[in-house]
Amino acid sequence: MNEFKPLFLILTWKQVGNRIIRKRIHVRMEHVQPSRCTEEFRLRKVKNDQLKAEAKARGEVISTKRQPEGPKPGFKVEGVKLETVTPIPYDVVNDLKGGY
């Protein structure tokens, strides 16, 4: 009789010092869930295929590459009073005496 039937064996690699060892972990079925790491990629692939088919029907060529967001648009700041700021003059004599 196999007592590990409802379990999964997970093999991972762990670096210990200057070597890499294999770790074996037994996990019950209720603690395992499918990976969602490629979910967004699969949805994007289906969407890109649809966009390519529509563009091909129109006789166009489109790019399905992801583009960076880019800079935010510029704007003007209005209704602000300008204030001129000048530094306090440095007094060498008072600084040598130990303060003001």
Short mmCIF file of C-alpha atoms in Angstrom, two decimals:
data_model
loop_
_atom_site.label_atom_id
_atom_site.label_comp_id
_atom_site.label_asym_id
_atom_site.label_seq_id
_atom_site.Cartn_x
_atom_site.Cartn_y
_atom_site.Cartn_z
CA MET A 1 0.00 0.00 0.00
CA ASN A 2 1.37 3.40 -1.01
CA GLU A 3 0.93 5.85 1.86
CA PHE A 4 2.09 8.82 -0.29
CA LYS A 5 -0.69 8.53 -2.87
CA PRO A 6 -2.41 11.91 -2.20
CA LEU A 7 0.97 13.68 -2.20
CA PHE A 8 3.04 15.39 -4.86
CA LEU A 9 6.80 15.25 -4.92
CA ILE A 10 8.38 18.61 -5.72
CA LEU A 11 12.05 18.75 -6.66
CA THR A 12 13.90 22.04 -6.17
CA TRP A 13 17.54 23.06 -6.23
CA LYS A 14 19.12 24.94 -3.32
CA GLN A 15 22.57 26.50 -3.15
CA VAL A 16 24.42 25.54 0.02
CA GLY A 17 27.86 27.09 0.26
CA ASN A 18 29.70 26.36 -2.98
CA ARG A 19 27.45 23.52 -4.14
CA ILE A 20 23.87 23.09 -5.30
CA ILE A 21 21.84 20.30 -3.73
CA ARG A 22 18.50 18.81 -4.75
CA LYS A 23 15.66 19.18 -2.26
CA ARG A 24 12.65 16.87 -2.29
CA ILE A 25 9.42 18.18 -0.77
CA HIS A 26 6.23 16.17 -0.35
CA VAL A 27 3.09 18.33 -0.59
CA ARG A 28 -0.54 17.30 -0.23
CA MET A 29 -2.90 17.91 -3.16
CA GLU A 30 -5.00 20.51 -1.36
CA HIS A 31 -1.93 22.74 -0.89
CA VAL A 32 -1.00 22.80 -4.59
CA GLN A 33 -2.46 25.25 -7.09
CA PRO A 34 -1.70 25.76 -10.78
CA SER A 35 0.83 28.41 -11.72
CA ARG A 36 -0.55 31.70 -13.04
CA CYS A 37 2.78 33.05 -14.29
CA THR A 38 1.90 32.67 -17.99
CA GLU A 39 -1.75 33.73 -17.71
CA GLU A 40 -1.18 37.31 -18.89
CA PHE A 41 1.05 36.09 -21.73
CA ARG A 42 -1.61 33.66 -23.01
CA LEU A 43 -4.32 36.35 -22.94
CA ARG A 44 -2.03 38.79 -24.76
CA LYS A 45 -1.20 36.16 -27.38
CA VAL A 46 -4.90 35.52 -28.15
CA LYS A 47 -5.56 39.27 -28.36
CA ASN A 48 -2.55 39.80 -30.66
CA ASP A 49 -3.70 36.99 -32.96
CA GLN A 50 -7.11 38.65 -33.26
CA LEU A 51 -5.52 42.04 -34.00
CA LYS A 52 -3.25 40.49 -36.64
CA ALA A 53 -6.21 38.76 -38.33
CA GLU A 54 -8.20 42.02 -38.42
CA ALA A 55 -5.22 43.94 -39.81
CA LYS A 56 -4.58 41.28 -42.44
CA ALA A 57 -8.23 41.52 -43.56
CA ARG A 58 -7.79 45.29 -43.97
CA GLY A 59 -4.46 44.78 -45.76
CA GLU A 60 -2.36 46.47 -43.07
CA VAL A 61 0.69 45.43 -41.10
CA ILE A 62 0.63 46.19 -37.37
CA SER A 63 3.15 45.84 -34.57
CA THR A 64 2.05 43.80 -31.57
CA LYS A 65 5.14 44.56 -29.50
CA ARG A 66 4.61 46.08 -26.07
CA GLN A 67 5.76 49.69 -25.92
CA PRO A 68 6.89 51.64 -22.85
CA GLU A 69 4.42 54.13 -21.44
CA GLY A 70 6.50 57.17 -22.34
CA PRO A 71 6.76 60.58 -20.68
CA LYS A 72 3.77 62.37 -19.21
CA PRO A 73 2.45 65.37 -21.16
CA GLY A 74 3.73 68.82 -20.19
CA PHE A 75 1.62 71.57 -18.62
CA LYS A 76 1.91 75.23 -17.60
CA VAL A 77 1.74 76.41 -14.01
CA GLU A 78 -0.34 79.58 -13.90
CA GLY A 79 -1.45 81.91 -11.11
CA VAL A 80 1.69 81.49 -9.04
CA LYS A 81 3.55 84.53 -7.70
CA LEU A 82 7.30 84.36 -8.31
CA GLU A 83 9.49 84.90 -5.29
CA THR A 84 13.18 85.75 -5.53
CA VAL A 85 15.27 83.94 -2.96
CA THR A 86 18.75 85.22 -2.07
CA PRO A 87 21.26 83.55 0.23
CA ILE A 88 22.26 85.02 3.59
CA PRO A 89 25.74 86.56 3.26
CA TYR A 90 28.43 84.54 4.99
CA ASP A 91 30.21 86.50 7.73
CA VAL A 92 33.75 85.17 8.19
CA VAL A 93 34.55 87.32 11.25
CA ASN A 94 31.53 86.18 13.29
CA ASP A 95 32.08 82.57 12.26
CA LEU A 96 35.64 82.65 13.63
CA LYS A 97 34.43 84.16 16.94
CA GLY A 98 32.07 81.23 17.48
CA GLY A 99 28.71 82.21 16.08
CA TYR A 100 26.47 85.22 15.66
#
